[in-house]
Amino acid sequence: MVATKTSTGTVCKLLVGGEWIDSSASEYQSVYNPSSGEVIARTPLGGKADLDKACEAAYKAFLEWKEVPIVERARVMFRFKALMEAHYDEIAACVTREHGKTISEAKASVQRAIEVVEFACGIPSLMMGESMENIARNVDCETIRHPIGVCAGIAPFNFPAMVPLWMYPIAITCGNSFILKPSERVPLTSMIIADLLKEAGLPNGVFNIVHGGKDCVDAILDHPTIKAVSFVGSTTIAKYIYTRGTANGKRVQAAGGAKNHIIIMPDADMEQTVQALQASAFGCAGERCMAGSLAIPVGEAAEAMIPHLVQSAAKMTVGPTDGSANFDMGPLVSAEHLAKVRGLIEKGEKEGAQVALDGRTTEAAKGKGFFLGPTIFDHAKPDMTIVKEEIFGPVLSVVRVGDLDEALAVGRDCPFGNGAVIYTNSGRNAREFKRHFNAGMIGINVGVPAPMAWFPFTGWNNSFFGDLHIQGSEGIQFYTQQKMTMTRWFEPKTSKTFQDPIWKAKN
Ligand code: NAD
C-alpha cells in the first residue's frame, strides 16, 4: 500500500527495500488537485533518518544487482515498458490529477517517459567498451563500463512521470541502484510507477523512493553511500545541488531553469508559426523548461504575426482537466505558484510592457482551482524582468527587433541556455541562428526542441551545471565508470605467426 489514510488525509509512504513504509517525518506538504484546489494527499517532509534506511537497502541491493547479467537487467526494462503501456491511461490520469496538465498533455509526457525505457532496453549494446589488440608490442588494451553504485534523483514538479524516468531506467539498467526523491508537490505518479517496476521483476531495493524537501535533499547531497546525483529543477537550486554534491565528491548532473527565445523571421510561414508559438508558450500552461517564453519577431514579422497570435490565444479554453470536458489549457500547479506568476505579470505592466492579452480575467479563475489564461506582453524590452527571468506560466513576452543580429544579441545577453527556436524559410538564416545562438537545444521550425531519449538534454549556461547531461549517450556515461585493462602477453616459445595459406602454397 503506497499511502496511509489518516484523520488528516492520505500520507504517502516511502519505498525502501521493496516495502512501502511510513516516514519518520513530523511535517507534511499538501498535494493538491490544481483543477479543484482540493488536498488529495500529504507528502511527508522526511530527512536523514528516512534516507539512511533507503541508502542501506539500495547499497545491499546494488551488490547483487550489478552481478545480474546486463541482458537480464534489460529484460526487466522490456517488461516494465509493457506494463507502462498497459497502465498508460492510469498513469496519465494521475499526472493530470496532481499536476493539472490536460489529459492529452499528460499522455504525451507518459509517452516520452516510455521512450526512455525503450532506450534503456538497448543498453546492452550501448554500454559496450572498446578494445585494441597490440597497442604496444604484445600488449592489448580494453575499457569496460562498470556501474557506480547508489545513485539518487531529485525531480521538479512539472513532469511527474517523464522527468524521473529520464533518470532511473538508465541508471538501473547500467547496474546501479536508485533512490528517487520526487517533487513533494507531485509525489503520487512516481509511486504508481514504482509498483510497476516491482511487477516487472526488479529486485527489492534496486529502486527506492524517499519524500521531502530541503532537508531530504541535503541528506542526499551529504550521504557518503550516494555516488551520483541527477537533479532537474530551478537554476538557483541546480547550482546549489551541483556545488554541495560535487564538494562531497559526488558526480552531479543538475538541469536548471530556462528562458527560451523564439525568433520569427519575416520569411516564415506565419500561419504555422502562430500555431506552433501558441502551443510552445501555452502548452502545459507554460510550465515546461522548453516552453517558448520570449518571442522575437524580426522587422515586419511582428505585424504579420502578433495580432493573429493574440486572436488565436484568446480563443483557447481554460478549465479543469480532471473532468470530462476537454479544455485547451489546465491550471497551474499550486496557489503559491499562481501568485508568483501573477506577481511577475504585474511587474511587467509596471515596467511598461503592453498587455496584449490578459489571462488574469479568465472565467476559470473564479473557481477554486489555480487558473490563469494565456497572457501576452507586446513591446517588452530586453532589460525588463519579464524578459530576463523565468516565469514558468502561460505568459509570452514579445520583444520586437530590426534584424537577425539584434535578435541574436538578445540571446547573447540571456543567462540561461536551454532551448531556442527560429521560424524561417531561409537556410542561411537558419544556419546563422544554429551556429551563433547561445543555447544548447536548437529548433528550426520546431516549437519545442526537447530531445527524445536517444539524445542528451543539452542545456547550456545557467540551464545546466555539470559535464554529462541527462539522457542519451551522456546518460550512460554519467551512470557508469570505465575500467581500462592493459594486458601483456609474453612471446610464445614457438612462433604462431599467421601465414596466409595461399601465399604459403605459392612459396
Ligand atoms: P525547484 O527547484 O523548486 O524544485 C526541484 C526540486 O528541488 C524538488 O524536488 C524540491 O524538493 C527541491 N528543492 C526545492 N527547494 C530546495 C532547496 N532550497 N534546497 C534543496 N532542494 C530544494 O523546481 P520546481 O519548481 O519543482 O520545478 C520547476 C523548475 O524546474 C523550473 O525552473 C524549470 O525550468 C525547471 N526544469 C528544468 C528542466 C530542464 O531540463 N532544464 C526540466 C524541467 C523543469
XYZ file of C-alpha atoms and ligand atoms in Angstrom:
551
model
C 0.000 0.000 0.000
C 1.606 3.253 -1.143
C -0.243 5.541 1.274
C -1.772 5.510 4.754
C -5.208 7.032 5.312
C -5.128 9.152 8.481
C -7.679 11.504 10.006
C -5.765 14.399 8.436
C -5.561 12.910 4.926
C -3.715 10.300 2.925
C 0.002 10.276 3.705
C 2.490 8.990 1.113
C 4.777 6.152 2.154
C 8.422 5.601 1.353
C 9.571 2.691 -0.769
C 12.547 1.084 0.948
C 13.914 -2.352 0.083
C 10.716 -3.233 -1.788
C 8.371 -2.353 1.126
C 6.119 0.679 1.452
C 6.888 2.052 4.934
C 5.930 5.106 6.980
C 8.236 8.108 7.074
C 9.598 9.318 10.395
C 8.761 12.908 9.343
C 6.696 15.133 11.579
C 5.926 17.761 8.934
C 3.946 17.369 5.735
C 3.319 19.201 2.478
C -0.155 19.163 0.949
C -0.586 17.732 -2.545
C -3.393 19.462 -4.448
C -5.614 18.671 -7.351
C -4.907 22.024 -9.058
C -8.168 21.874 -11.012
C -10.302 21.913 -7.854
C -7.907 23.255 -5.216
C -8.647 20.160 -3.066
C -5.936 18.490 -1.000
C -5.574 14.938 -2.333
C -2.615 13.660 -0.288
C 0.151 14.721 2.045
C 3.867 14.313 1.421
C 5.999 13.622 4.483
C 8.935 16.019 4.649
C 11.490 13.419 5.642
C 15.205 13.841 6.181
C 18.311 11.908 7.139
C 16.573 9.156 9.139
C 14.436 8.098 6.142
C 17.344 8.444 3.742
C 19.655 6.282 5.899
C 17.175 3.406 5.582
C 16.885 3.859 1.819
C 20.678 4.035 1.388
C 21.190 0.827 3.334
C 18.608 -1.036 1.253
C 19.920 0.450 -2.005
C 23.524 -0.416 -1.236
C 22.712 -4.048 -0.351
C 20.619 -4.373 -3.498
C 23.378 -2.837 -5.628
C 25.877 -5.518 -4.593
C 23.618 -8.217 -6.062
C 22.112 -6.259 -8.954
C 25.472 -5.357 -10.500
C 26.186 -9.103 -10.790
C 22.969 -9.751 -12.752
C 23.926 -10.133 -16.438
C 23.147 -6.985 -18.366
C 20.754 -8.752 -20.748
C 18.685 -9.858 -17.746
C 18.684 -6.305 -16.406
C 17.489 -5.113 -19.816
C 14.730 -7.750 -19.832
C 13.285 -6.116 -16.686
C 13.049 -2.924 -18.763
C 11.249 -4.744 -21.612
C 8.648 -5.998 -19.109
C 8.482 -2.561 -17.453
C 7.796 -0.925 -20.834
C 4.908 -3.338 -21.478
C 3.472 -2.582 -18.022
C 3.820 1.181 -18.531
C 1.861 0.796 -21.773
C -0.792 -1.356 -20.114
C -1.207 1.280 -17.353
C -0.820 4.256 -19.701
C -4.247 5.778 -19.000
C -3.987 5.322 -15.241
C -0.535 6.964 -15.113
C -1.660 9.859 -17.318
C -4.779 10.366 -15.160
C -2.577 10.589 -12.059
C -0.305 13.149 -13.763
C -3.375 15.241 -14.591
C -4.839 14.884 -11.118
C -1.769 16.009 -9.182
C -0.247 18.402 -11.725
C -3.153 19.795 -13.737
C -1.954 19.124 -17.300
C -4.697 18.334 -19.803
C -5.122 14.613 -20.320
C -3.606 14.761 -23.820
C -0.554 16.635 -22.461
C -0.256 14.092 -19.648
C -0.438 11.204 -22.138
C 2.236 12.783 -24.326
C 4.517 13.142 -21.294
C 3.980 9.481 -20.334
C 4.826 8.505 -23.913
C 8.103 10.416 -23.612
C 8.781 8.569 -20.338
C 8.172 5.205 -22.025
C 10.662 6.167 -24.718
C 13.404 6.400 -22.085
C 12.548 2.823 -21.071
C 12.826 1.818 -24.759
C 16.244 3.462 -24.853
C 17.256 1.610 -21.669
C 16.243 -1.710 -23.299
C 19.143 -1.138 -25.735
C 21.778 -0.546 -23.051
C 23.491 -3.953 -23.586
C 24.652 -2.611 -26.957
C 25.207 0.944 -25.782
C 27.270 0.078 -22.697
C 29.911 -1.889 -24.615
C 33.506 -0.898 -24.065
C 36.358 -0.508 -26.505
C 39.360 -2.703 -27.120
C 42.539 -2.690 -29.173
C 44.960 -5.530 -29.750
C 48.723 -4.935 -29.828
C 48.510 -1.324 -28.704
C 52.187 -1.867 -27.842
C 54.123 -4.985 -28.874
C 52.227 -7.957 -27.318
C 50.035 -5.625 -25.247
C 46.241 -5.491 -25.584
C 44.042 -2.793 -24.085
C 40.329 -2.619 -23.299
C 37.815 -0.494 -21.448
C 34.754 -1.879 -19.685
C 31.922 0.203 -18.264
C 31.010 -0.524 -14.634
C 28.058 0.820 -12.665
C 28.960 3.360 -9.987
C 26.764 2.309 -7.059
C 23.827 4.006 -5.373
C 22.505 6.913 -7.463
C 19.866 9.472 -6.471
C 17.404 11.575 -8.453
C 15.745 14.818 -7.318
C 12.817 15.842 -9.503
C 10.791 19.016 -10.220
C 7.008 19.284 -10.175
C 6.349 19.935 -13.839
C 6.578 16.416 -15.318
C 5.648 13.927 -12.574
C 6.243 10.858 -14.783
C 8.644 11.967 -17.505
C 11.450 13.722 -15.633
C 12.083 10.992 -13.009
C 12.091 8.497 -15.890
C 14.821 10.488 -17.656
C 16.988 9.162 -14.848
C 16.261 5.797 -13.291
C 15.663 3.416 -16.261
C 19.153 4.319 -17.498
C 20.800 4.209 -14.059
C 19.212 0.871 -13.147
C 19.893 -0.893 -16.444
C 23.537 0.170 -16.193
C 23.629 -1.862 -12.947
C 23.168 0.831 -10.283
C 20.531 1.039 -7.583
C 18.487 4.233 -7.317
C 16.799 6.461 -4.737
C 14.216 8.862 -6.153
C 13.012 11.963 -4.349
C 10.001 13.109 -6.358
C 8.806 16.691 -6.086
C 6.934 17.000 -2.810
C 4.199 18.757 -4.820
C 3.564 15.758 -7.138
C 4.703 12.517 -5.465
C 1.818 10.228 -6.486
C 2.667 9.308 -10.097
C 6.124 8.034 -9.138
C 4.523 5.763 -6.564
C 2.187 4.115 -9.096
C 5.120 3.575 -11.456
C 7.277 2.090 -8.674
C 4.755 -0.739 -8.257
C 5.097 -1.486 -11.987
C 8.875 -1.784 -11.682
C 8.356 -4.329 -8.942
C 5.832 -6.218 -11.073
C 8.373 -6.206 -13.925
C 10.687 -8.240 -11.694
C 13.085 -5.595 -10.415
C 14.655 -6.986 -7.225
C 13.744 -5.277 -3.958
C 15.924 -2.320 -3.043
C 17.158 -1.555 -6.561
C 14.590 1.252 -6.780
C 13.583 3.233 -3.680
C 11.561 6.371 -3.003
C 12.061 8.928 -0.242
C 9.929 12.029 0.246
C 10.717 15.539 1.371
C 12.033 18.985 0.603
C 15.283 20.745 1.508
C 16.223 18.510 4.483
C 15.804 15.390 2.402
C 17.799 16.893 -0.485
C 20.599 17.956 1.858
C 20.725 14.439 3.303
C 21.113 13.084 -0.259
C 23.893 15.563 -1.049
C 25.800 14.659 2.116
C 25.269 10.890 2.293
C 28.520 9.010 1.662
C 26.725 5.984 0.167
C 25.340 8.020 -2.745
C 27.816 8.289 -5.603
C 25.864 10.269 -8.179
C 23.016 12.789 -8.118
C 20.747 13.734 -11.014
C 18.747 16.903 -10.480
C 16.156 18.754 -12.516
C 14.609 21.979 -11.206
C 15.151 25.716 -10.970
C 18.532 27.351 -11.585
C 19.191 28.528 -8.019
C 18.633 25.058 -6.616
C 20.506 23.367 -9.505
C 23.596 25.442 -8.748
C 23.291 24.653 -5.047
C 22.930 20.922 -5.725
C 25.943 20.937 -8.038
C 28.122 22.881 -5.598
C 27.268 20.878 -2.482
C 27.138 17.489 -4.227
C 30.488 17.857 -6.001
C 32.109 19.278 -2.831
C 31.136 15.947 -1.274
C 32.857 14.055 -4.091
C 29.745 13.018 -5.994
C 29.047 13.111 -9.695
C 26.307 15.650 -10.311
C 24.215 16.500 -13.358
C 21.920 19.424 -12.496
C 19.493 20.804 -15.087
C 18.137 24.273 -14.224
C 15.598 26.833 -15.370
C 15.207 28.445 -18.758
C 14.081 31.372 -20.877
C 13.580 30.041 -24.377
C 13.755 32.541 -27.219
C 11.725 32.146 -30.392
C 12.892 34.247 -33.316
C 10.402 34.771 -36.135
C 11.831 35.952 -39.450
C 9.620 37.835 -41.936
C 10.018 34.949 -44.417
C 8.483 32.392 -42.003
C 5.188 30.661 -42.766
C 3.051 32.854 -40.485
C 0.047 30.556 -40.117
C 2.144 27.599 -38.996
C 4.330 29.827 -36.824
C 1.348 31.246 -34.936
C 0.021 27.733 -34.197
C 3.432 26.456 -33.123
C 4.198 29.511 -30.995
C 0.858 29.251 -29.228
C 1.442 25.568 -28.449
C 5.001 26.259 -27.298
C 4.099 29.161 -24.995
C 0.812 27.910 -23.560
C 1.083 24.091 -23.744
C 1.216 22.573 -20.233
C 0.179 26.075 -19.038
C 3.724 27.248 -19.775
C 5.147 25.003 -17.041
C 7.810 23.464 -19.297
C 11.525 24.113 -19.225
C 11.427 24.163 -23.041
C 8.353 26.416 -23.333
C 8.795 29.319 -25.731
C 8.524 32.244 -23.339
C 10.092 35.060 -25.348
C 9.032 35.771 -28.942
C 11.400 37.931 -31.000
C 9.766 38.891 -34.293
C 12.178 40.454 -36.769
C 11.033 43.514 -38.770
C 7.643 43.124 -40.412
C 7.162 39.663 -38.861
C 5.746 41.459 -35.786
C 2.717 42.950 -37.561
C 2.222 39.816 -39.651
C 2.103 37.599 -36.583
C 1.205 39.244 -33.272
C -2.428 40.261 -33.980
C -3.139 36.702 -35.209
C -1.421 35.157 -32.211
C -3.382 37.324 -29.765
C -6.647 36.499 -31.544
C -5.917 32.783 -31.608
C -4.671 32.546 -27.982
C -7.762 34.481 -26.801
C -9.901 31.616 -28.132
C -8.104 28.981 -26.018
C -10.431 27.432 -23.471
C -9.175 27.179 -19.887
C -10.663 24.921 -17.237
C -10.483 21.825 -15.015
C -8.578 18.957 -16.584
C -9.827 16.229 -14.254
C -13.377 16.122 -15.611
C -14.975 15.061 -18.874
C -14.773 18.471 -20.595
C -11.824 18.992 -22.925
C -10.214 22.349 -22.222
C -7.185 23.598 -24.164
C -5.337 24.586 -21.032
C -5.376 23.497 -17.405
C -4.431 25.168 -14.123
C -1.018 25.985 -12.660
C 0.315 23.569 -10.068
C -0.449 25.494 -6.857
C -1.927 28.679 -5.443
C 1.594 29.725 -4.439
C 2.957 29.296 -7.968
C -0.080 31.092 -9.428
C 0.580 34.047 -7.085
C 4.236 34.134 -8.203
C 3.282 34.189 -11.895
C 0.624 36.871 -11.341
C 3.228 38.909 -9.450
C 5.544 38.779 -12.474
C 2.684 39.866 -14.762
C 2.101 42.890 -12.516
C 5.812 43.656 -12.662
C 5.738 43.509 -16.468
C 2.892 46.027 -16.523
C 4.705 48.343 -14.099
C 7.897 48.187 -16.134
C 5.967 49.358 -19.199
C 5.270 46.304 -21.350
C 1.893 46.376 -23.115
C -0.592 43.676 -22.081
C -1.954 42.433 -25.418
C -3.851 39.523 -23.829
C -4.649 39.318 -20.118
C -5.077 35.785 -18.763
C -5.987 37.040 -15.289
C -9.523 37.701 -16.495
C -10.213 34.093 -17.489
C -13.576 32.796 -16.300
C -11.896 29.712 -14.804
C -10.046 31.926 -12.282
C -13.360 32.450 -10.469
C -13.354 28.821 -9.280
C -11.243 27.207 -6.572
C -8.577 25.845 -8.934
C -5.320 27.646 -9.741
C -6.171 29.109 -13.146
C -4.590 31.747 -15.343
C -5.353 32.161 -19.035
C -2.820 32.779 -21.821
C -1.138 36.152 -21.364
C 0.822 38.086 -23.982
C 3.026 41.123 -23.408
C 3.891 43.138 -26.515
C 6.645 45.789 -26.795
C 8.676 44.262 -23.985
C 12.300 45.436 -23.718
C 15.396 43.296 -23.061
C 16.034 44.862 -19.638
C 12.548 44.109 -18.243
C 12.090 41.449 -15.547
C 9.576 39.523 -17.684
C 12.229 39.204 -20.403
C 15.143 38.339 -18.131
C 13.536 35.975 -15.608
C 11.891 32.603 -15.992
C 8.130 32.969 -15.352
C 7.109 29.304 -15.751
C 3.490 30.053 -16.533
C 1.337 30.836 -19.603
C 2.992 34.196 -20.259
C 4.649 35.109 -23.551
C 6.648 38.317 -23.862
C 7.331 39.844 -27.264
C 10.485 41.872 -27.961
C 10.387 43.428 -31.447
C 13.759 43.773 -33.193
C 15.025 45.095 -36.543
C 17.198 42.238 -37.826
C 18.597 38.813 -37.049
C 21.777 40.237 -35.471
C 19.684 42.194 -32.988
C 17.673 39.034 -32.202
C 20.886 37.063 -31.635
C 22.166 39.839 -29.355
C 19.114 39.438 -27.071
C 20.045 35.747 -26.831
C 23.689 36.519 -26.068
C 22.667 38.533 -23.023
C 20.425 35.777 -21.663
C 21.976 33.952 -18.677
C 20.034 30.756 -19.429
C 20.748 28.495 -22.392
C 18.222 25.687 -22.620
C 16.335 25.999 -25.899
C 15.972 28.487 -28.750
C 13.954 28.351 -31.938
C 13.890 30.135 -35.273
C 10.984 30.215 -37.699
C 12.247 30.907 -41.203
C 12.224 29.591 -44.738
C 15.791 30.743 -45.342
C 18.538 28.163 -44.949
C 21.033 30.948 -44.420
C 19.079 32.474 -41.510
C 18.637 29.021 -40.013
C 22.360 28.274 -40.255
C 23.377 31.649 -38.779
C 20.998 31.067 -35.886
C 22.088 27.476 -35.302
C 25.763 28.438 -35.275
C 25.539 31.559 -33.163
C 22.648 31.304 -30.710
C 23.892 30.898 -27.143
C 21.817 27.844 -26.116
C 22.186 24.068 -26.092
C 18.962 22.895 -27.810
C 18.037 24.477 -31.127
C 14.768 24.246 -33.057
C 14.423 25.189 -36.703
C 10.701 25.499 -37.394
C 10.163 23.238 -34.326
C 8.395 24.913 -31.390
C 9.704 22.765 -28.536
C 13.046 21.168 -29.466
C 13.123 18.852 -26.433
C 15.308 15.899 -27.424
C 13.928 12.375 -27.331
C 15.509 9.741 -25.082
C 18.245 8.802 -27.591
C 19.793 12.270 -27.358
C 21.079 14.135 -24.297
C 19.153 17.115 -22.884
C 21.928 19.572 -23.649
C 21.194 22.772 -21.704
C 23.975 25.396 -21.539
C 24.957 28.262 -19.207
C 22.687 28.617 -16.154
C 20.362 25.942 -17.525
C 22.835 23.181 -16.672
C 25.559 22.530 -14.115
C 27.781 19.532 -14.694
C 29.598 17.776 -17.509
C 27.401 14.909 -18.649
C 23.803 15.768 -19.472
C 20.707 13.720 -18.731
C 19.511 11.027 -21.221
C 21.087 9.534 -24.343
C 24.734 8.504 -24.544
C 25.729 11.091 -21.913
C 23.237 9.489 -19.517
C 25.007 6.152 -19.902
C 28.390 7.775 -19.356
C 27.087 9.535 -16.260
C 25.840 6.325 -14.621
C 28.947 4.256 -15.422
C 32.654 4.422 -14.791
C 35.220 2.969 -17.141
C 37.865 0.490 -16.182
C 40.822 0.178 -18.520
C 42.752 -3.085 -18.544
C 46.134 -3.423 -20.224
C 47.441 -6.938 -20.713
C 50.914 -8.019 -21.765
C 51.187 -11.420 -23.435
C 54.696 -12.865 -23.258
C 56.179 -14.101 -26.552
C 55.154 -17.697 -27.196
C 58.061 -20.152 -27.291
C 57.051 -21.402 -30.757
C 56.041 -18.884 -33.354
C 52.306 -18.938 -34.158
C 52.561 -16.096 -36.604
C 49.690 -16.272 -39.051
C 50.640 -17.114 -42.599
C 48.221 -16.656 -45.436
C 47.670 -20.227 -46.835
C 47.615 -19.041 -50.465
C 50.892 -17.128 -50.083
C 52.382 -20.166 -48.270
C 51.334 -22.552 -51.072
C 52.946 -20.341 -53.720
C 56.226 -20.007 -51.828
P 12.544 23.549 -7.683
O 13.955 23.895 -7.945
O 11.749 24.407 -6.769
O 12.447 22.064 -7.065
C 13.107 20.983 -7.660
C 13.500 20.004 -6.564
O 14.401 20.663 -5.665
C 12.332 19.494 -5.740
O 12.441 18.102 -5.608
C 12.477 20.212 -4.409
O 12.121 19.405 -3.314
C 13.960 20.535 -4.329
N 14.209 21.801 -3.621
C 13.433 22.911 -3.646
N 13.985 23.877 -2.879
C 15.122 23.369 -2.371
C 16.149 23.904 -1.526
N 16.077 25.144 -1.038
N 17.195 23.114 -1.213
C 17.274 21.857 -1.702
N 16.341 21.306 -2.502
C 15.280 22.055 -2.852
O 11.829 23.400 -9.114
P 10.289 23.178 -9.410
O 9.556 24.443 -9.111
O 9.816 21.919 -8.819
O 10.321 22.956 -10.997
C 10.310 23.989 -11.924
C 11.710 24.345 -12.374
O 12.343 23.201 -12.951
C 11.723 25.403 -13.469
O 12.751 26.322 -13.180
C 12.021 24.624 -14.730
O 12.649 25.361 -15.755
C 12.939 23.575 -14.191
N 13.009 22.428 -15.090
C 14.144 22.284 -15.826
C 14.246 21.245 -16.730
C 15.479 21.078 -17.554
O 15.637 20.049 -18.202
N 16.381 22.033 -17.582
C 13.187 20.334 -16.867
C 12.035 20.503 -16.078
C 11.961 21.569 -15.188
